[in-house]
Short mmCIF file of C-alpha atoms in Angstrom, two decimals:
data_model
loop_
_atom_site.label_atom_id
_atom_site.label_comp_id
_atom_site.label_asym_id
_atom_site.label_seq_id
_atom_site.Cartn_x
_atom_site.Cartn_y
_atom_site.Cartn_z
CA MET B 1 -34.25 14.27 13.56
CA ASN B 2 -35.60 16.59 10.22
CA THR B 3 -31.64 17.65 10.01
CA TYR B 4 -30.43 14.22 9.94
CA ARG B 5 -32.86 12.93 7.60
CA ASP B 6 -32.10 15.77 5.59
CA SER B 7 -28.33 15.37 5.63
CA LEU B 8 -29.15 11.56 4.65
CA ASP B 9 -31.28 12.43 1.60
CA THR B 10 -28.57 15.12 0.27
CA LEU B 11 -25.79 12.09 0.59
CA ARG B 12 -28.32 10.11 -1.54
CA THR B 13 -28.96 12.63 -3.89
CA ARG B 14 -25.20 13.26 -4.29
CA LEU B 15 -23.75 9.66 -4.40
CA TRP B 16 -26.45 7.65 -6.03
CA PRO B 17 -26.38 9.35 -9.47
CA ARG B 18 -23.21 8.71 -9.72
CA ALA B 19 -23.20 5.03 -8.55
CA GLY B 20 -26.29 4.33 -10.69
CA GLY B 21 -24.62 5.99 -13.66
CA TRP B 22 -21.51 4.09 -13.12
CA LEU B 23 -23.36 0.69 -12.69
CA SER B 24 -25.33 1.22 -15.69
CA TRP B 25 -22.45 2.12 -17.54
CA TRP B 26 -20.88 -0.88 -16.35
CA GLY B 27 -23.74 -3.16 -17.02
CA THR B 28 -23.86 -1.73 -20.67
CA ALA B 29 -19.90 -2.41 -21.23
CA LEU B 30 -20.55 -5.92 -20.12
CA ALA B 31 -23.50 -6.62 -22.21
CA SER B 32 -21.57 -5.35 -25.22
CA TRP B 33 -19.27 -7.98 -24.95
CA LEU B 34 -22.25 -10.66 -25.58
CA PRO B 35 -23.76 -11.44 -29.09
CA GLN B 36 -26.80 -9.63 -30.06
CA ARG B 37 -29.06 -12.86 -29.79
CA TRP B 38 -27.77 -13.26 -26.04
CA ARG B 39 -28.26 -9.79 -25.01
CA ALA B 40 -31.88 -9.97 -26.19
CA LEU B 41 -32.58 -13.51 -24.78
CA LEU B 42 -31.31 -11.88 -21.51
CA GLY B 43 -33.10 -8.88 -21.64
CA LEU B 44 -29.83 -6.87 -22.00
CA THR B 45 -30.96 -4.92 -24.97
CA ARG B 46 -33.02 -2.04 -25.64
CA ASP B 47 -33.95 -2.96 -29.28
CA ARG B 48 -37.64 -2.33 -30.04
CA LEU B 49 -39.82 -2.98 -33.10
CA LEU B 50 -41.32 0.25 -33.99
CA LEU B 51 -45.18 0.57 -35.66
CA ARG B 52 -46.04 3.55 -37.09
CA PRO B 53 -49.26 3.88 -38.95
CA LEU B 54 -49.55 6.10 -41.76
CA GLY B 55 -53.39 5.76 -43.02
CA ASP B 56 -53.81 2.49 -44.32
CA GLU B 57 -50.19 1.61 -44.11
CA LEU B 58 -48.06 0.55 -41.17
CA TYR B 59 -44.21 1.21 -41.51
CA LEU B 60 -42.03 -1.08 -39.53
CA GLN B 61 -38.90 0.15 -37.90
CA TRP B 62 -36.10 -0.99 -35.98
CA HIS B 63 -34.73 0.88 -32.81
CA ASN B 64 -31.33 -0.21 -31.48
CA THR B 65 -28.29 1.41 -30.00
CA ASP B 66 -27.41 2.46 -33.55
CA GLY B 67 -30.72 4.68 -34.57
CA VAL B 68 -33.78 3.88 -36.29
CA ARG B 69 -33.77 1.39 -39.22
CA ASP B 70 -36.86 1.30 -41.82
CA LEU B 71 -37.93 -2.91 -42.41
CA ALA B 72 -41.16 -2.90 -44.18
CA GLN B 73 -44.01 -0.97 -45.40
CA VAL B 74 -47.24 -3.22 -45.25
CA PRO B 75 -51.07 -2.55 -45.50
CA LEU B 76 -53.46 -2.29 -42.35
CA PRO B 77 -55.13 -4.02 -41.01
CA LEU B 78 -52.21 -6.61 -39.69
CA ASP B 79 -52.71 -9.30 -37.15
CA SER B 80 -50.13 -10.34 -34.77
CA GLY B 81 -49.37 -14.10 -36.72
CA ASP B 82 -49.21 -12.20 -39.85
CA LEU B 83 -46.55 -9.75 -38.41
CA ASP B 84 -44.61 -12.66 -36.35
CA ARG B 85 -44.29 -14.39 -40.06
CA LEU B 86 -43.13 -11.43 -41.77
CA LEU B 87 -40.69 -10.40 -39.45
CA GLY B 88 -39.41 -13.44 -38.91
CA LYS B 89 -37.48 -15.18 -35.39
CA ARG B 90 -35.47 -12.84 -35.10
CA LEU B 91 -37.28 -9.58 -34.94
CA ALA B 92 -40.42 -11.42 -33.66
CA ASP B 93 -38.88 -11.12 -30.57
CA LEU B 94 -38.36 -7.70 -30.20
CA PRO B 95 -40.81 -5.47 -27.86
CA ARG B 96 -43.44 -3.90 -30.19
CA TRP B 97 -43.84 -0.10 -29.98
CA LEU B 98 -46.44 2.45 -31.06
CA LEU B 99 -44.61 5.52 -32.24
CA LEU B 100 -47.17 8.22 -32.35
CA PRO B 101 -46.29 11.46 -34.81
CA ALA B 102 -44.68 14.65 -33.54
CA GLY B 103 -46.91 17.28 -32.31
CA SER B 104 -49.72 14.42 -31.15
CA ALA B 105 -48.78 14.88 -27.74
CA LEU B 106 -48.04 17.90 -25.30
CA ARG B 107 -44.72 18.39 -24.15
CA ARG B 108 -43.64 20.51 -20.70
CA PRO B 109 -39.88 21.08 -19.64
CA LEU B 110 -40.25 20.96 -15.64
CA VAL B 111 -36.96 21.54 -12.91
CA LEU B 112 -37.86 19.15 -9.96
CA PRO B 113 -35.40 18.07 -7.11
CA ALA B 114 -33.26 14.99 -7.13
CA ALA B 115 -35.42 13.56 -4.37
CA ALA B 116 -38.14 12.64 -7.21
CA ALA B 117 -36.07 10.90 -9.68
CA ASP B 118 -36.94 7.50 -7.72
CA ARG B 119 -40.67 8.35 -8.20
CA LEU B 120 -40.68 10.73 -11.13
CA ARG B 121 -44.02 9.48 -12.68
CA ASP B 122 -45.78 10.17 -9.52
CA VAL B 123 -44.42 13.55 -8.72
CA VAL B 124 -45.37 14.50 -12.60
CA ARG B 125 -48.72 13.52 -12.28
CA PHE B 126 -49.57 16.20 -9.43
CA GLU B 127 -48.30 19.04 -12.28
CA ILE B 128 -50.37 18.09 -15.12
CA ASP B 129 -53.09 20.37 -14.07
CA ARG B 130 -50.76 23.09 -13.75
CA GLN B 131 -48.93 22.63 -16.95
CA THR B 132 -51.53 21.04 -19.16
CA PRO B 133 -55.07 22.29 -19.73
CA PHE B 134 -56.17 18.63 -18.87
CA SER B 135 -56.23 16.70 -15.54
CA ALA B 136 -54.30 13.68 -14.60
CA ASP B 137 -57.34 11.19 -15.03
CA SER B 138 -58.14 12.42 -18.77
CA VAL B 139 -54.90 12.20 -20.35
CA ARG B 140 -52.24 9.39 -21.02
CA PHE B 141 -48.70 10.70 -19.77
CA ASP B 142 -45.14 9.79 -18.61
CA ALA B 143 -42.10 11.75 -18.19
CA CYS B 144 -38.52 11.36 -19.01
CA LEU B 145 -35.00 12.52 -17.24
CA ARG B 146 -33.18 15.05 -19.82
CA GLN B 147 -30.35 15.41 -17.48
CA ARG B 148 -29.13 16.62 -13.93
CA ARG B 149 -27.98 19.73 -13.00
CA ASP B 150 -24.66 20.43 -11.03
CA ASP B 151 -26.58 21.76 -7.99
CA GLY B 152 -28.68 18.40 -8.00
CA GLN B 153 -31.83 19.43 -9.58
CA LEU B 154 -33.34 17.39 -12.40
CA ASP B 155 -34.38 18.59 -15.98
CA VAL B 156 -37.53 16.49 -16.74
CA GLU B 157 -39.61 16.76 -19.71
CA LEU B 158 -43.62 15.95 -19.21
CA VAL B 159 -45.63 14.53 -22.26
CA ALA B 160 -49.12 14.16 -21.81
CA MET B 161 -51.99 13.10 -24.46
CA PRO B 162 -55.72 13.12 -24.45
CA ARG B 163 -57.17 9.96 -24.10
CA ALA B 164 -59.61 10.48 -26.75
CA ARG B 165 -56.55 11.08 -29.14
CA PHE B 166 -54.91 8.29 -27.62
CA ASP B 167 -57.59 5.73 -28.65
CA ALA B 168 -58.06 7.29 -31.77
CA ALA B 169 -54.44 6.51 -32.40
CA MET B 170 -54.47 3.00 -31.28
CA ALA B 171 -57.83 2.26 -33.20
CA PRO B 172 -55.84 1.72 -36.58
CA LEU B 173 -53.57 -1.13 -35.11
CA GLY B 174 -56.54 -3.52 -34.33
CA ASP B 175 -55.63 -6.71 -32.55
CA LEU B 176 -51.97 -5.31 -32.66
CA ALA B 177 -52.53 -2.67 -29.79
CA ALA B 178 -53.00 -5.69 -27.60
CA VAL B 179 -49.19 -6.81 -27.75
CA LEU B 180 -47.67 -3.26 -27.39
CA SER B 181 -45.17 -3.22 -24.89
CA GLY B 182 -45.20 0.94 -24.97
CA VAL B 183 -46.11 4.23 -27.08
CA ASP B 184 -43.90 6.64 -27.66
CA VAL B 185 -43.76 10.02 -29.27
CA ALA B 186 -41.37 11.10 -32.06
CA ASP B 187 -39.67 14.46 -31.85
CA ALA B 188 -39.32 16.93 -34.93
CA ASN B 189 -36.40 14.53 -36.23
CA GLY B 190 -38.93 11.66 -36.15
CA ARG B 191 -36.54 9.80 -33.08
CA PRO B 192 -38.42 8.32 -30.03
CA LEU B 193 -38.27 10.48 -27.08
CA GLY B 194 -37.93 7.74 -24.81
CA VAL B 195 -41.50 8.10 -23.19
CA ASN B 196 -43.99 5.41 -22.60
CA LEU B 197 -47.57 6.58 -22.43
CA LEU B 198 -48.96 3.54 -22.43
CA PRO B 199 -50.82 2.72 -18.59
CA ASP B 200 -48.38 0.13 -16.99
CA ASN B 201 -51.42 -2.59 -16.87
CA GLU B 202 -51.63 -2.48 -20.35
CA ARG B 203 -48.41 -3.17 -21.48
CA ARG B 204 -47.34 -6.17 -22.96
CA GLN B 205 -43.79 -7.68 -22.58
CA ARG B 206 -42.74 -9.55 -25.45
CA GLN B 207 -39.99 -11.62 -23.75
CA THR B 208 -42.45 -13.23 -21.37
CA SER B 209 -41.69 -16.50 -23.17
CA LEU B 210 -38.31 -15.82 -22.47
CA ARG B 211 -38.55 -15.36 -19.04
CA ALA B 212 -38.30 -19.38 -18.33
CA TRP B 213 -34.45 -18.99 -19.85
CA GLN B 214 -33.91 -15.84 -17.85
CA TRP B 215 -34.71 -17.72 -14.54
CA ALA B 216 -33.01 -20.54 -15.54
CA LEU B 217 -29.81 -18.88 -16.45
CA ALA B 218 -29.82 -17.16 -13.49
CA ALA B 219 -30.41 -20.18 -11.27
CA ILE B 220 -27.08 -21.63 -13.26
CA ALA B 221 -25.30 -18.55 -12.28
CA LEU B 222 -26.74 -18.51 -8.71
CA LEU B 223 -25.45 -22.84 -8.44
CA ALA B 224 -22.48 -21.85 -10.73
CA LEU B 225 -21.44 -18.72 -7.93
CA LEU B 226 -22.43 -21.30 -5.06
CA PHE B 227 -20.21 -23.96 -6.37
CA GLY B 228 -17.35 -21.67 -6.91
CA GLY B 229 -17.71 -20.47 -3.57
CA TRP B 230 -17.84 -24.10 -2.07
CA LYS B 231 -14.63 -25.24 -4.35
CA LEU B 232 -12.97 -22.06 -2.96
CA LEU B 233 -13.57 -23.01 0.54
CA ASP B 234 -12.83 -26.60 -0.19
CA ASN B 235 -9.72 -25.78 -1.52
CA ARG B 236 -9.01 -23.24 1.48
CA ARG B 237 -9.82 -26.46 3.29
CA GLN B 238 -7.46 -28.51 1.54
CA ALA B 239 -4.46 -25.99 1.47
CA ALA B 240 -5.12 -25.50 5.42
CA ASP B 241 -4.93 -29.34 6.01
CA ALA B 242 -1.79 -29.61 3.85
CA LEU B 243 -0.11 -26.88 5.82
CA GLU B 244 -0.82 -28.37 9.06
CA ALA B 245 0.23 -31.81 7.77
CA SER B 246 3.51 -29.89 6.78
CA LEU B 247 3.92 -28.01 9.54
CA ARG B 248 3.28 -31.32 11.72
CA ALA B 249 6.28 -32.73 9.17
CA SER B 250 8.55 -29.94 9.79
CA SER B 251 7.66 -29.79 13.54
CA GLY B 252 8.90 -33.72 13.54
CA GLN B 253 11.73 -32.84 11.98
CA ALA B 254 12.72 -29.82 13.83
CA ARG B 255 12.22 -31.69 17.05
CA LEU B 256 14.61 -34.43 15.86
CA ALA B 257 16.99 -31.67 14.56
CA SER B 258 16.96 -29.89 17.83
CA ALA B 259 17.69 -33.51 19.87
CA GLN B 260 20.39 -34.23 17.75
CA ARG B 261 21.95 -30.43 17.98
CA GLN B 262 21.47 -31.22 21.87
CA GLN B 263 23.23 -34.44 21.55
CA LEU B 264 26.01 -32.78 19.72
CA ILE B 265 26.67 -29.89 21.79
CA GLU B 266 26.40 -32.38 25.07
CA THR B 267 29.08 -34.60 23.03
CA ILE B 268 31.08 -31.47 22.18
CA ASP B 269 30.69 -30.42 26.05
CA GLY B 270 32.36 -33.83 26.89
CA ILE B 271 35.00 -33.22 24.02
CA ASN B 272 36.04 -30.10 25.83
CA THR B 273 35.77 -31.37 29.32
CA LEU B 274 37.87 -34.29 28.77
CA ASP B 275 40.26 -31.97 26.69
CA ARG B 276 40.57 -29.61 29.59
CA ALA B 277 40.99 -32.42 31.99
CA ARG B 278 43.64 -33.69 29.83
CA ALA B 279 45.06 -30.20 29.71
CA GLN B 280 45.33 -29.77 33.00
CA ARG B 281 47.53 -32.95 33.57
CA PRO B 282 51.20 -33.83 31.82
CA THR B 283 51.17 -35.97 28.95
CA ALA B 284 53.07 -39.12 29.63
CA LEU B 285 55.73 -38.02 27.30
CA GLU B 286 56.40 -35.24 29.51
CA VAL B 287 56.17 -37.30 32.67
CA LEU B 288 58.51 -39.79 31.13
CA ASP B 289 60.98 -36.96 29.96
CA GLU B 290 60.89 -35.61 33.67
CA LEU B 291 61.55 -38.62 35.01
CA ALA B 292 64.52 -39.77 32.85
CA ARG B 293 66.09 -36.30 34.05
CA ARG B 294 65.66 -36.59 37.49
CA LEU B 295 66.21 -40.22 38.32
CA PRO B 296 69.81 -41.52 38.32
CA ASP B 297 71.36 -43.86 36.06
CA SER B 298 71.55 -46.94 38.49
CA THR B 299 67.45 -46.78 38.77
CA TYR B 300 65.47 -48.88 36.63
CA LEU B 301 61.35 -48.55 36.16
CA GLU B 302 59.82 -51.64 36.04
CA LYS B 303 56.23 -49.76 35.76
CA VAL B 304 54.97 -46.30 35.16
CA SER B 305 51.18 -45.82 35.78
CA MET B 306 49.12 -42.81 35.25
CA GLU B 307 45.82 -43.20 36.38
CA GLY B 308 43.78 -39.94 36.80
CA ASP B 309 46.01 -37.58 38.71
CA GLN B 310 47.74 -40.30 40.74
CA LEU B 311 51.49 -41.72 39.41
CA VAL B 312 52.93 -44.71 40.32
CA LEU B 313 56.42 -45.81 40.13
CA ILE B 314 57.84 -49.48 40.30
CA GLY B 315 61.15 -50.30 40.00
CA LEU B 316 65.07 -51.42 41.16
CA SER B 317 67.79 -48.77 42.46
CA THR B 318 70.95 -48.73 44.37
CA GLU B 319 69.65 -45.29 45.72
CA ALA B 320 66.16 -46.34 46.46
CA SER B 321 66.06 -43.93 49.87
CA SER B 322 67.08 -40.72 48.02
CA LEU B 323 64.76 -40.87 45.14
CA VAL B 324 61.84 -38.99 47.01
CA GLY B 325 64.11 -36.19 47.15
CA LYS B 326 65.42 -36.41 43.67
CA LEU B 327 61.61 -36.11 42.32
CA GLN B 328 60.52 -33.36 44.64
CA GLY B 329 60.54 -29.82 43.08
CA SER B 330 59.17 -31.05 39.91
CA PRO B 331 56.43 -28.91 37.91
CA LEU B 332 54.65 -32.33 36.90
CA TRP B 333 53.74 -33.69 40.17
CA ARG B 334 53.75 -33.13 44.23
CA SER B 335 53.89 -34.99 47.22
CA PRO B 336 56.37 -37.73 46.15
CA ALA B 337 56.53 -40.52 48.63
CA LEU B 338 57.48 -44.35 49.18
CA SER B 339 54.66 -46.30 49.39
CA GLY B 340 55.52 -49.39 51.52
CA ALA B 341 58.80 -50.79 52.73
CA VAL B 342 62.29 -50.96 50.22
CA GLN B 343 62.92 -54.71 49.57
CA PRO B 344 66.40 -55.44 48.53
CA ASP B 345 66.89 -57.83 45.81
CA GLN B 346 69.97 -59.89 46.41
CA ALA B 347 69.93 -61.32 42.92
CA LEU B 348 70.09 -57.92 41.28
CA ARG B 349 71.86 -56.18 44.54
CA ARG B 350 69.31 -53.22 44.06
CA ASP B 351 66.51 -52.12 46.48
CA ARG B 352 63.00 -52.80 44.91
CA PHE B 353 60.77 -49.28 45.32
CA THR B 354 56.96 -48.40 45.00
CA LEU B 355 57.07 -44.45 44.76
CA THR B 356 53.62 -42.34 44.17
CA ALA B 357 53.13 -38.92 43.50
CA GLN B 358 50.31 -36.39 42.18
CA LEU B 359 49.97 -35.23 39.07
CA VAL B 360 49.52 -31.33 39.28
CA GLY B 361 50.13 -29.74 35.64
CA THR B 362 51.86 -29.61 32.37
CA ALA B 363 55.42 -28.44 32.91
CA PRO B 364 56.53 -24.82 31.77
CA ALA B 365 58.90 -24.81 28.40
CA SER B 366 61.68 -23.28 30.64
CA ALA B 367 61.23 -26.24 33.16
CA ALA B 368 63.94 -28.53 31.26
CA ALA B 369 66.26 -25.85 31.34
CA THR B 370 65.80 -25.66 35.27
CA THR B 371 65.81 -28.89 36.34
CA GLY B 372 69.99 -29.46 35.74
CA ALA B 373 69.40 -32.72 34.86
CA PRO B 374 71.66 -33.97 31.98
CA SER B 375 70.25 -34.34 28.64
CA GLY B 376 71.77 -38.07 28.65
CA GLU B 377 69.81 -39.11 31.77
CA ARG B 378 66.93 -41.46 30.52
CA ALA B 379 64.63 -44.28 32.50
CA ASP B 380 64.37 -47.94 31.21
#
């Protein structure tokens, strides 16, 4: 269990500093696009007003990302209202820090494990007795992280100041001490070290008056996020409904097209079936040509009927009894036979006959050459 916890701590120690640094850089980059006034309003800027009492005078400095800039030099004592009128609206909203001179506090470098980064002040508190001649309760102290080593350890600087000296440094400010957000110490070049010796319960947040704006903007951002999510969901729902309607319309069109296609296929199949059936029977022209070749000149046809595969001939002939023999052997029909009795017609001196046969197929191209019938024979 301890090994598992140690592994998690090691993983968090290695990954979180990189992730936290990247998030900090990303947030700083985004904030840099906002106007200075907006960044101050949203609490995204680290600008502060430095108060440096020297004798009977108070030096005012503006500390921002570009460095420290001198603003004014005013006599002490000075109350908070006079300072606000002197600074104007823009600078009056900046948090106010007391900047102690270099050498007024003890500075000790420390090397701490990476796990101490989340509770740096608490860890350093136990080092005060060993690093300074004072106890933790008798000093005002803070610690700042200078760098992270490659092995994960932290280079930390402890800054401590005896309470008596701290109270003496605060005394010249008068009522300005009650509105301080922090107390920092200058280095040898006059730049702030980046610590805050003021206890947490005594720190004044100058931007408290702007906290309502911050909450309002946060609420607006949350509402905008919720509205954006709802709008996106509504758009997706509308898109899904439109897609469903389109699919239904396409499905109806597809069913109609499928029915029309099936009807077309059935029509084509019927036409093909009819064409095949017709191809299996000789055409009327072929039958008439074959009859003209086989019937004698003394034979006259009154009617030629082709119904299905049934061929019916009605006519007059002087050789009615021999017509069956003349029609036999044709490739276009089979089983020729007289239907009923031959009836003599005295007026025309011919016999009336009815002859039937079954159609069987189309005559081959060489059929005409094998019949032996003269080309001049025809049926009337």
